[in-house]
Tab-separated table of N, CA and C in Angstrom:
chain	number	residue	atom	x	y	z
A	1216	MET	N	0.818	-1.173	-0.027
A	1216	MET	CA	0.025	-0.017	0.032
A	1216	MET	C	0.921	1.241	0.034
A	1217	VAL	N	1.858	1.246	0.815
A	1217	VAL	CA	2.779	2.465	0.914
A	1217	VAL	C	3.512	2.689	-0.338
A	1218	GLU	N	3.986	1.575	-0.997
A	1218	GLU	CA	4.643	1.719	-2.319
A	1218	GLU	C	3.786	2.327	-3.399
A	1219	ARG	N	2.578	1.930	-3.336
A	1219	ARG	CA	1.609	2.487	-4.283
A	1219	ARG	C	1.344	3.908	-4.075
A	1220	ALA	N	1.272	4.288	-2.823
A	1220	ALA	CA	1.045	5.743	-2.504
A	1220	ALA	C	2.332	6.553	-2.894
A	1221	GLY	N	3.462	5.973	-2.779
A	1221	GLY	CA	4.740	6.673	-3.177
A	1221	GLY	C	5.446	7.407	-2.057
A	1222	THR	N	4.718	7.775	-0.972
A	1222	THR	CA	5.275	8.541	0.064
A	1222	THR	C	4.655	8.122	1.425
A	1223	PHE	N	5.464	8.030	2.443
A	1223	PHE	CA	5.005	7.805	3.776
A	1223	PHE	C	5.493	8.982	4.633
A	1224	ILE	N	4.627	9.606	5.373
A	1224	ILE	CA	4.982	10.625	6.366
A	1224	ILE	C	4.364	10.252	7.688
A	1225	GLY	N	5.123	10.200	8.739
A	1225	GLY	CA	4.582	9.855	10.030
A	1225	GLY	C	5.432	10.283	11.203
A	1226	ILE	N	4.880	10.239	12.358
A	1226	ILE	CA	5.599	10.436	13.602
A	1226	ILE	C	6.352	9.118	13.828
A	1227	ARG	N	7.513	9.196	14.450
A	1227	ARG	CA	8.372	8.051	14.722
A	1227	ARG	C	7.596	7.012	15.614
A	1228	SER	N	7.383	5.855	15.025
A	1228	SER	CA	6.635	4.789	15.762
A	1228	SER	C	7.048	3.399	15.217
A	1229	GLY	N	6.413	2.362	15.650
A	1229	GLY	CA	6.702	1.004	15.222
A	1229	GLY	C	6.309	0.885	13.762
A	1230	MET	N	5.404	1.686	13.241
A	1230	MET	CA	5.058	1.583	11.833
A	1230	MET	C	6.281	1.935	10.931
A	1231	CYS	N	7.052	2.834	11.361
A	1231	CYS	CA	8.291	3.160	10.609
A	1231	CYS	C	9.224	1.943	10.516
A	1232	ASP	N	9.300	1.215	11.587
A	1232	ASP	CA	10.172	0.007	11.557
A	1232	ASP	C	9.581	-1.052	10.555
A	1233	VAL	N	8.223	-1.172	10.558
A	1233	VAL	CA	7.620	-2.104	9.668
A	1233	VAL	C	7.844	-1.788	8.211
A	1234	ILE	N	7.818	-0.517	7.859
A	1234	ILE	CA	7.920	-0.200	6.444
A	1234	ILE	C	9.350	0.231	6.044
A	1235	ARG	N	10.291	-0.050	6.845
A	1235	ARG	CA	11.706	0.405	6.690
A	1235	ARG	C	12.197	0.019	5.295
A	1236	THR	N	11.913	-1.165	4.824
A	1236	THR	CA	12.511	-1.636	3.510
A	1236	THR	C	11.547	-1.356	2.270
A	1237	VAL	N	10.392	-0.720	2.510
A	1237	VAL	CA	9.511	-0.388	1.380
A	1237	VAL	C	10.234	0.616	0.468
A	1238	LYS	N	9.992	0.449	-0.859
A	1238	LYS	CA	10.555	1.368	-1.819
A	1238	LYS	C	9.569	2.538	-2.048
A	1239	CYS	N	9.835	3.654	-1.394
A	1239	CYS	CA	9.077	4.841	-1.499
A	1239	CYS	C	9.817	5.944	-0.792
A	1240	ARG	N	9.338	7.177	-0.892
A	1240	ARG	CA	9.843	8.246	-0.098
A	1240	ARG	C	9.364	8.152	1.307
A	1241	LYS	N	10.254	8.121	2.282
A	1241	LYS	CA	9.856	7.934	3.687
A	1241	LYS	C	10.375	9.056	4.510
A	1242	ILE	N	9.376	9.807	5.209
A	1242	ILE	CA	9.703	10.930	5.992
A	1242	ILE	C	9.178	10.655	7.363
A	1243	VAL	N	10.017	10.813	8.387
A	1243	VAL	CA	9.599	10.583	9.810
A	1243	VAL	C	9.781	11.897	10.563
A	1244	LEU	N	8.813	12.296	11.361
A	1244	LEU	CA	8.796	13.505	12.107
A	1244	LEU	C	9.164	13.213	13.582
A	1245	TYR	N	9.983	13.998	14.163
A	1245	TYR	CA	10.302	13.899	15.589
A	1245	TYR	C	9.984	15.122	16.361
A	1246	PRO	N	8.964	15.037	17.315
A	1246	PRO	CA	8.709	16.242	18.054
A	1246	PRO	C	9.874	16.667	18.907
A	1247	ASP	N	9.833	17.870	19.339
A	1247	ASP	CA	10.953	18.463	20.153
A	1247	ASP	C	10.751	18.068	21.573
A	1248	TYR	N	11.394	16.967	22.017
A	1248	TYR	CA	11.381	16.548	23.373
A	1248	TYR	C	12.653	15.794	23.720
A	1249	ASN	N	12.950	15.864	25.009
A	1249	ASN	CA	14.128	15.118	25.506
A	1249	ASN	C	13.693	13.638	25.928
A	1250	TYR	N	14.570	12.675	25.621
A	1250	TYR	CA	14.269	11.296	25.933
A	1250	TYR	C	14.393	11.137	27.456
A	1251	CYS	N	13.233	10.723	28.047
A	1251	CYS	CA	13.183	10.555	29.519
A	1251	CYS	C	13.857	11.734	30.272
A	1252	ASP	N	14.759	11.482	31.140
A	1252	ASP	CA	15.433	12.557	31.861
A	1252	ASP	C	16.859	12.864	31.367
A	1253	THR	N	17.070	12.575	30.086
A	1253	THR	CA	18.438	12.724	29.500
A	1253	THR	C	18.539	14.034	28.701
A	1254	LYS	N	19.745	14.319	28.252
A	1254	LYS	CA	19.880	15.567	27.488
A	1254	LYS	C	19.691	15.327	25.953
A	1255	TRP	N	19.415	13.929	25.585
A	1255	TRP	CA	19.238	13.649	24.218
A	1255	TRP	C	17.842	13.842	23.739
A	1256	LYS	N	17.669	14.275	22.453
A	1256	LYS	CA	16.324	14.372	21.928
A	1256	LYS	C	15.937	13.073	21.310
A	1257	GLY	N	14.645	12.879	21.073
A	1257	GLY	CA	14.141	11.678	20.474
A	1257	GLY	C	14.744	11.301	19.129
A	1258	ILE	N	15.088	12.350	18.368
A	1258	ILE	CA	15.718	12.072	17.025
A	1258	ILE	C	17.130	11.509	17.234
A	1259	ASP	N	17.832	11.856	18.272
A	1259	ASP	CA	19.176	11.316	18.525
A	1259	ASP	C	19.113	9.859	18.851
A	1260	ILE	N	18.122	9.440	19.475
A	1260	ILE	CA	17.966	7.936	19.871
A	1260	ILE	C	17.317	7.110	18.818
A	1261	TYR	N	16.291	7.640	18.163
A	1261	TYR	CA	15.469	6.773	17.257
A	1261	TYR	C	15.591	7.104	15.750
A	1262	LYS	N	16.628	7.804	15.400
A	1262	LYS	CA	16.783	8.127	13.914
A	1262	LYS	C	16.938	6.870	13.087
A	1263	ILE	N	16.319	6.907	11.887
A	1263	ILE	CA	16.363	5.775	10.929
A	1263	ILE	C	17.125	6.238	9.660
A	1264	SER	N	18.168	5.579	9.335
A	1264	SER	CA	19.002	6.021	8.220
A	1264	SER	C	18.289	5.950	6.875
A	1265	GLU	N	17.371	5.056	6.661
A	1265	GLU	CA	16.630	5.005	5.384
A	1265	GLU	C	15.595	6.083	5.152
A	1266	PHE	N	15.278	6.857	6.161
A	1266	PHE	CA	14.275	7.917	6.139
A	1266	PHE	C	14.826	9.241	6.085
A	1267	GLU	N	13.987	10.258	5.686
A	1267	GLU	CA	14.301	11.680	5.855
A	1267	GLU	C	13.877	11.947	7.257
A	1268	ASN	N	14.719	12.223	8.147
A	1268	ASN	CA	14.455	12.440	9.596
A	1268	ASN	C	14.288	13.952	9.789
A	1269	ILE	N	13.126	14.364	10.275
A	1269	ILE	CA	12.848	15.834	10.424
A	1269	ILE	C	12.549	16.141	11.924
A	1270	PHE	N	13.297	17.046	12.482
A	1270	PHE	CA	13.085	17.508	13.812
A	1270	PHE	C	12.093	18.583	13.847
A	1271	ILE	N	10.987	18.433	14.461
A	1271	ILE	CA	9.903	19.412	14.458
A	1271	ILE	C	9.956	20.379	15.655
A	1272	LYS	N	10.213	21.647	15.373
A	1272	LYS	CA	10.143	22.680	16.386
A	1272	LYS	C	8.869	23.491	16.281
A	1273	SER	N	8.724	24.448	17.165
A	1273	SER	CA	7.494	25.183	17.061
A	1273	SER	C	7.341	26.115	15.817
A	1274	ASP	N	8.477	26.430	15.162
A	1274	ASP	CA	8.441	27.278	13.980
A	1274	ASP	C	8.430	26.483	12.652
A	1275	PHE	N	8.220	25.195	12.706
A	1275	PHE	CA	8.152	24.294	11.531
A	1275	PHE	C	6.962	24.688	10.623
A	1276	VAL	N	7.138	24.775	9.326
A	1276	VAL	CA	6.155	25.119	8.348
A	1276	VAL	C	6.152	24.277	7.174
A	1277	TRP	N	5.042	23.665	6.782
A	1277	TRP	CA	4.966	22.967	5.479
A	1277	TRP	C	4.755	24.017	4.437
A	1278	LYS	N	5.338	23.854	3.277
A	1278	LYS	CA	5.143	24.787	2.112
A	1278	LYS	C	4.524	24.021	1.047
A	1279	ARG	N	3.371	24.430	0.519
A	1279	ARG	CA	2.685	23.775	-0.578
A	1279	ARG	C	3.264	24.226	-1.858
A	1280	ILE	N	3.729	23.312	-2.713
A	1280	ILE	CA	4.244	23.599	-4.010
A	1280	ILE	C	3.240	23.165	-5.070
A	1281	LEU	N	2.805	24.066	-5.932
A	1281	LEU	CA	1.834	23.742	-6.983
A	1281	LEU	C	2.613	23.808	-8.283
A	1282	ASP	N	2.499	22.770	-9.076
A	1282	ASP	CA	3.070	22.795	-10.391
A	1282	ASP	C	2.056	22.103	-11.350
A	1283	LYS	N	2.369	22.032	-12.652
A	1283	LYS	CA	1.489	21.452	-13.632
A	1283	LYS	C	1.123	20.012	-13.388
A	1284	GLU	N	2.099	19.262	-12.905
A	1284	GLU	CA	1.936	17.750	-12.814
A	1284	GLU	C	1.239	17.396	-11.539
A	1285	CYS	N	1.604	18.095	-10.442
A	1285	CYS	CA	0.990	17.648	-9.174
A	1285	CYS	C	1.141	18.728	-8.097
A	1286	SER	N	0.545	18.506	-7.020
A	1286	SER	CA	0.656	19.366	-5.854
A	1286	SER	C	1.507	18.595	-4.838
A	1287	ARG	N	2.475	19.233	-4.282
A	1287	ARG	CA	3.377	18.502	-3.193
A	1287	ARG	C	3.671	19.484	-2.124
A	1288	TYR	N	4.152	18.926	-1.054
A	1288	TYR	CA	4.561	19.635	0.094
A	1288	TYR	C	6.039	19.533	0.354
A	1289	GLU	N	6.660	20.550	0.760
A	1289	GLU	CA	8.039	20.575	1.153
A	1289	GLU	C	8.193	21.290	2.507
A	1290	PHE	N	9.369	21.140	3.103
A	1290	PHE	CA	9.621	21.755	4.399
A	1290	PHE	C	10.882	22.457	4.431
């Protein structure tokens, strides 16, 4: 299903581990938080090399790109 859609965007979860080997664009979002009582952020602990890993801060903005072929979002 994900390969047919062509893109997966989600918050870091077990679903990301399940689709790790799927052939599509994979984007994982990490909220701005420290892991337990450590100095490390969630992205530092759970980063996945096959994905575009994005750290979400309060100033994060999606930009909608319109062109002749399709509509897409970038960050």
